[in-house]
JSON list of C-alpha atoms in Angstrom, two decimals:
[
{"chain": "A", "resi": 1, "resn": "MET", "atom": "CA", "xyz": [-177.76, 20.52, -106.64]},
{"chain": "A", "resi": 2, "resn": "ILE", "atom": "CA", "xyz": [-176.55, 18.07, -104.00]},
{"chain": "A", "resi": 3, "resn": "VAL", "atom": "CA", "xyz": [-178.69, 15.52, -102.17]},
{"chain": "A", "resi": 4, "resn": "VAL", "atom": "CA", "xyz": [-177.36, 14.08, -98.90]},
{"chain": "A", "resi": 5, "resn": "ASN", "atom": "CA", "xyz": [-179.24, 11.12, -97.43]},
{"chain": "A", "resi": 6, "resn": "ARG", "atom": "CA", "xyz": [-177.96, 9.81, -94.10]},
{"chain": "A", "resi": 7, "resn": "PHE", "atom": "CA", "xyz": [-178.98, 6.49, -92.58]},
{"chain": "A", "resi": 8, "resn": "ARG", "atom": "CA", "xyz": [-178.67, 4.88, -89.15]},
{"chain": "A", "resi": 9, "resn": "VAL", "atom": "CA", "xyz": [-178.23, 1.12, -89.69]},
{"chain": "A", "resi": 10, "resn": "PRO", "atom": "CA", "xyz": [-177.42, -1.50, -87.03]},
{"chain": "A", "resi": 11, "resn": "GLU", "atom": "CA", "xyz": [-173.94, -2.95, -87.62]},
{"chain": "A", "resi": 12, "resn": "ALA", "atom": "CA", "xyz": [-175.39, -6.43, -88.07]},
{"chain": "A", "resi": 13, "resn": "GLU", "atom": "CA", "xyz": [-177.35, -5.16, -91.11]},
{"chain": "A", "resi": 14, "resn": "GLY", "atom": "CA", "xyz": [-174.40, -3.29, -92.63]},
{"chain": "A", "resi": 15, "resn": "GLU", "atom": "CA", "xyz": [-173.56, -5.64, -95.48]},
{"chain": "A", "resi": 16, "resn": "SER", "atom": "CA", "xyz": [-177.14, -6.12, -96.65]},
{"chain": "A", "resi": 17, "resn": "PHE", "atom": "CA", "xyz": [-177.76, -2.37, -96.34]},
{"chain": "A", "resi": 18, "resn": "ARG", "atom": "CA", "xyz": [-174.64, -1.71, -98.40]},
{"chain": "A", "resi": 19, "resn": "ALA", "atom": "CA", "xyz": [-176.10, -3.83, -101.22]},
{"chain": "A", "resi": 20, "resn": "ASP", "atom": "CA", "xyz": [-179.46, -2.04, -100.92]},
{"chain": "A", "resi": 21, "resn": "LEU", "atom": "CA", "xyz": [-177.72, 1.34, -101.02]},
{"chain": "A", "resi": 22, "resn": "GLN", "atom": "CA", "xyz": [-175.78, 0.29, -104.14]},
{"chain": "A", "resi": 23, "resn": "ARG", "atom": "CA", "xyz": [-179.06, -0.68, -105.84]},
{"chain": "A", "resi": 24, "resn": "ALA", "atom": "CA", "xyz": [-180.53, 2.70, -104.89]},
{"chain": "A", "resi": 25, "resn": "HIS", "atom": "CA", "xyz": [-177.45, 4.49, -106.25]},
{"chain": "A", "resi": 26, "resn": "ASP", "atom": "CA", "xyz": [-177.56, 2.51, -109.49]},
{"chain": "A", "resi": 27, "resn": "ALA", "atom": "CA", "xyz": [-181.27, 3.25, -110.04]},
{"chain": "A", "resi": 28, "resn": "LEU", "atom": "CA", "xyz": [-180.75, 6.96, -109.46]},
{"chain": "A", "resi": 29, "resn": "ALA", "atom": "CA", "xyz": [-177.67, 6.98, -111.72]},
{"chain": "A", "resi": 30, "resn": "GLU", "atom": "CA", "xyz": [-179.82, 5.90, -114.68]},
{"chain": "A", "resi": 31, "resn": "CYS", "atom": "CA", "xyz": [-182.04, 8.97, -114.41]},
{"chain": "A", "resi": 32, "resn": "PRO", "atom": "CA", "xyz": [-181.72, 12.04, -116.63]},
{"chain": "A", "resi": 33, "resn": "GLY", "atom": "CA", "xyz": [-179.91, 14.86, -114.81]},
{"chain": "A", "resi": 34, "resn": "PHE", "atom": "CA", "xyz": [-177.86, 12.60, -112.52]},
{"chain": "A", "resi": 35, "resn": "LEU", "atom": "CA", "xyz": [-174.23, 13.78, -112.44]},
{"chain": "A", "resi": 36, "resn": "THR", "atom": "CA", "xyz": [-172.47, 11.74, -109.76]},
{"chain": "A", "resi": 37, "resn": "GLY", "atom": "CA", "xyz": [-173.06, 9.80, -106.57]},
{"chain": "A", "resi": 38, "resn": "THR", "atom": "CA", "xyz": [-171.08, 8.42, -103.65]},
{"chain": "A", "resi": 39, "resn": "MET", "atom": "CA", "xyz": [-171.88, 5.95, -100.88]},
{"chain": "A", "resi": 40, "resn": "GLY", "atom": "CA", "xyz": [-170.07, 6.13, -97.58]},
{"chain": "A", "resi": 41, "resn": "ARG", "atom": "CA", "xyz": [-169.93, 4.90, -94.02]},
{"chain": "A", "resi": 42, "resn": "ASN", "atom": "CA", "xyz": [-168.83, 7.05, -91.10]},
{"chain": "A", "resi": 43, "resn": "VAL", "atom": "CA", "xyz": [-165.29, 6.26, -89.91]},
{"chain": "A", "resi": 44, "resn": "ASP", "atom": "CA", "xyz": [-166.13, 6.85, -86.23]},
{"chain": "A", "resi": 45, "resn": "ASP", "atom": "CA", "xyz": [-169.66, 5.45, -86.14]},
{"chain": "A", "resi": 46, "resn": "PRO", "atom": "CA", "xyz": [-170.09, 2.36, -88.38]},
{"chain": "A", "resi": 47, "resn": "GLU", "atom": "CA", "xyz": [-173.87, 2.54, -88.00]},
{"chain": "A", "resi": 48, "resn": "LEU", "atom": "CA", "xyz": [-174.00, 5.88, -89.87]},
{"chain": "A", "resi": 49, "resn": "TRP", "atom": "CA", "xyz": [-174.15, 5.67, -93.69]},
{"chain": "A", "resi": 50, "resn": "VAL", "atom": "CA", "xyz": [-174.54, 8.30, -96.40]},
{"chain": "A", "resi": 51, "resn": "LEU", "atom": "CA", "xyz": [-175.60, 8.47, -100.03]},
{"chain": "A", "resi": 52, "resn": "THR", "atom": "CA", "xyz": [-174.63, 11.73, -101.71]},
{"chain": "A", "resi": 53, "resn": "THR", "atom": "CA", "xyz": [-175.82, 12.48, -105.23]},
{"chain": "A", "resi": 54, "resn": "THR", "atom": "CA", "xyz": [-175.33, 15.49, -107.47]},
{"chain": "A", "resi": 55, "resn": "TRP", "atom": "CA", "xyz": [-177.92, 16.60, -110.03]},
{"chain": "A", "resi": 56, "resn": "GLU", "atom": "CA", "xyz": [-178.15, 19.14, -112.84]},
{"chain": "A", "resi": 57, "resn": "HIS", "atom": "CA", "xyz": [-181.02, 20.87, -111.00]},
{"chain": "A", "resi": 58, "resn": "VAL", "atom": "CA", "xyz": [-183.68, 20.23, -108.39]},
{"chain": "A", "resi": 59, "resn": "GLY", "atom": "CA", "xyz": [-186.27, 19.31, -111.02]},
{"chain": "A", "resi": 60, "resn": "ALA", "atom": "CA", "xyz": [-184.12, 16.45, -112.32]},
{"chain": "A", "resi": 61, "resn": "TYR", "atom": "CA", "xyz": [-183.83, 15.01, -108.81]},
{"chain": "A", "resi": 62, "resn": "ARG", "atom": "CA", "xyz": [-187.52, 15.35, -108.10]},
{"chain": "A", "resi": 63, "resn": "ARG", "atom": "CA", "xyz": [-188.46, 13.76, -111.42]},
{"chain": "A", "resi": 64, "resn": "SER", "atom": "CA", "xyz": [-186.08, 10.87, -110.71]},
{"chain": "A", "resi": 65, "resn": "LEU", "atom": "CA", "xyz": [-188.17, 9.95, -107.69]},
{"chain": "A", "resi": 66, "resn": "SER", "atom": "CA", "xyz": [-191.11, 9.27, -110.04]},
{"chain": "A", "resi": 67, "resn": "SER", "atom": "CA", "xyz": [-189.15, 6.77, -112.13]},
{"chain": "A", "resi": 68, "resn": "TYR", "atom": "CA", "xyz": [-190.48, 3.21, -111.94]},
{"chain": "A", "resi": 69, "resn": "ASP", "atom": "CA", "xyz": [-186.98, 1.76, -111.35]},
{"chain": "A", "resi": 70, "resn": "VAL", "atom": "CA", "xyz": [-186.27, 4.31, -108.60]},
{"chain": "A", "resi": 71, "resn": "LYS", "atom": "CA", "xyz": [-189.59, 3.55, -106.91]},
{"chain": "A", "resi": 72, "resn": "LEU", "atom": "CA", "xyz": [-188.77, -0.16, -107.09]},
{"chain": "A", "resi": 73, "resn": "HIS", "atom": "CA", "xyz": [-185.04, -0.15, -106.22]},
{"chain": "A", "resi": 74, "resn": "ALA", "atom": "CA", "xyz": [-184.30, 3.12, -104.39]},
{"chain": "A", "resi": 75, "resn": "VAL", "atom": "CA", "xyz": [-187.36, 4.43, -102.55]},
{"chain": "A", "resi": 76, "resn": "PRO", "atom": "CA", "xyz": [-187.52, 1.53, -100.06]},
{"chain": "A", "resi": 77, "resn": "THR", "atom": "CA", "xyz": [-183.92, 2.31, -99.04]},
{"chain": "A", "resi": 78, "resn": "LEU", "atom": "CA", "xyz": [-184.29, 6.10, -99.23]},
{"chain": "A", "resi": 79, "resn": "GLY", "atom": "CA", "xyz": [-187.32, 5.75, -96.96]},
{"chain": "A", "resi": 80, "resn": "ARG", "atom": "CA", "xyz": [-184.92, 4.64, -94.20]},
{"chain": "A", "resi": 81, "resn": "ALA", "atom": "CA", "xyz": [-183.04, 7.96, -94.32]},
{"chain": "A", "resi": 82, "resn": "LEU", "atom": "CA", "xyz": [-182.84, 10.10, -91.21]},
{"chain": "A", "resi": 83, "resn": "ASP", "atom": "CA", "xyz": [-185.62, 12.68, -91.06]},
{"chain": "A", "resi": 84, "resn": "GLU", "atom": "CA", "xyz": [-183.65, 15.80, -91.94]},
{"chain": "A", "resi": 85, "resn": "PRO", "atom": "CA", "xyz": [-183.35, 18.19, -94.89]},
{"chain": "A", "resi": 86, "resn": "SER", "atom": "CA", "xyz": [-181.45, 16.51, -97.71]},
{"chain": "A", "resi": 87, "resn": "ALA", "atom": "CA", "xyz": [-181.40, 18.92, -100.69]},
{"chain": "A", "resi": 88, "resn": "TYR", "atom": "CA", "xyz": [-178.58, 21.46, -100.92]},
{"chain": "A", "resi": 89, "resn": "GLU", "atom": "CA", "xyz": [-177.77, 24.05, -103.51]},
{"chain": "A", "resi": 90, "resn": "ILE", "atom": "CA", "xyz": [-174.23, 24.45, -104.82]},
{"chain": "A", "resi": 91, "resn": "ALA", "atom": "CA", "xyz": [-172.70, 27.43, -102.99]},
{"chain": "A", "resi": 92, "resn": "ASP", "atom": "CA", "xyz": [-169.45, 27.84, -104.92]},
{"chain": "A", "resi": 93, "resn": "PRO", "atom": "CA", "xyz": [-168.07, 31.40, -105.16]},
{"chain": "A", "resi": 94, "resn": "GLY", "atom": "CA", "xyz": [-169.95, 33.40, -107.77]},
{"chain": "A", "resi": 95, "resn": "THR", "atom": "CA", "xyz": [-173.14, 31.35, -107.72]},
{"chain": "A", "resi": 96, "resn": "ASP", "atom": "CA", "xyz": [-176.48, 32.97, -106.93]},
{"chain": "A", "resi": 97, "resn": "LEU", "atom": "CA", "xyz": [-178.01, 31.41, -103.85]},
{"chain": "A", "resi": 98, "resn": "ASN", "atom": "CA", "xyz": [-181.69, 30.68, -103.48]},
{"chain": "A", "resi": 99, "resn": "THR", "atom": "CA", "xyz": [-183.67, 33.14, -101.37]},
{"chain": "A", "resi": 100, "resn": "ARG", "atom": "CA", "xyz": [-186.47, 32.12, -99.07]},
{"chain": "A", "resi": 101, "resn": "ALA", "atom": "CA", "xyz": [-189.63, 33.71, -100.46]},
{"chain": "A", "resi": 102, "resn": "ALA", "atom": "CA", "xyz": [-193.16, 32.80, -101.40]},
{"chain": "A", "resi": 103, "resn": "ARG", "atom": "CA", "xyz": [-193.43, 31.87, -105.04]},
{"chain": "A", "resi": 104, "resn": "SER", "atom": "CA", "xyz": [-196.28, 32.72, -107.36]},
{"chain": "A", "resi": 105, "resn": "LEU", "atom": "CA", "xyz": [-197.94, 29.96, -109.34]},
{"chain": "A", "resi": 106, "resn": "GLY", "atom": "CA", "xyz": [-198.70, 32.27, -112.22]}
]
């Protein structure tokens, strides 16, 4: 699964935000199920930043958010993300895509 967090950061805060984003990335990278992550800044709009992470499955990502180190070093930065959906399933050819449906709890 892929998680895409986008951020709108004033240019004057760019360098300090970059350090914060690196700390968030590093904290997430220590969690079980983390596969890879990339930080980026938009080439046309330097106030737009992104943190993209890839996880073994949605449960691994959700559990990572409960980690003490993630709460301490990542959640304050992730809380600045734009309010938009951020979790994506891998849609490579041959993969089964999720279907929107009510799920039973048992």
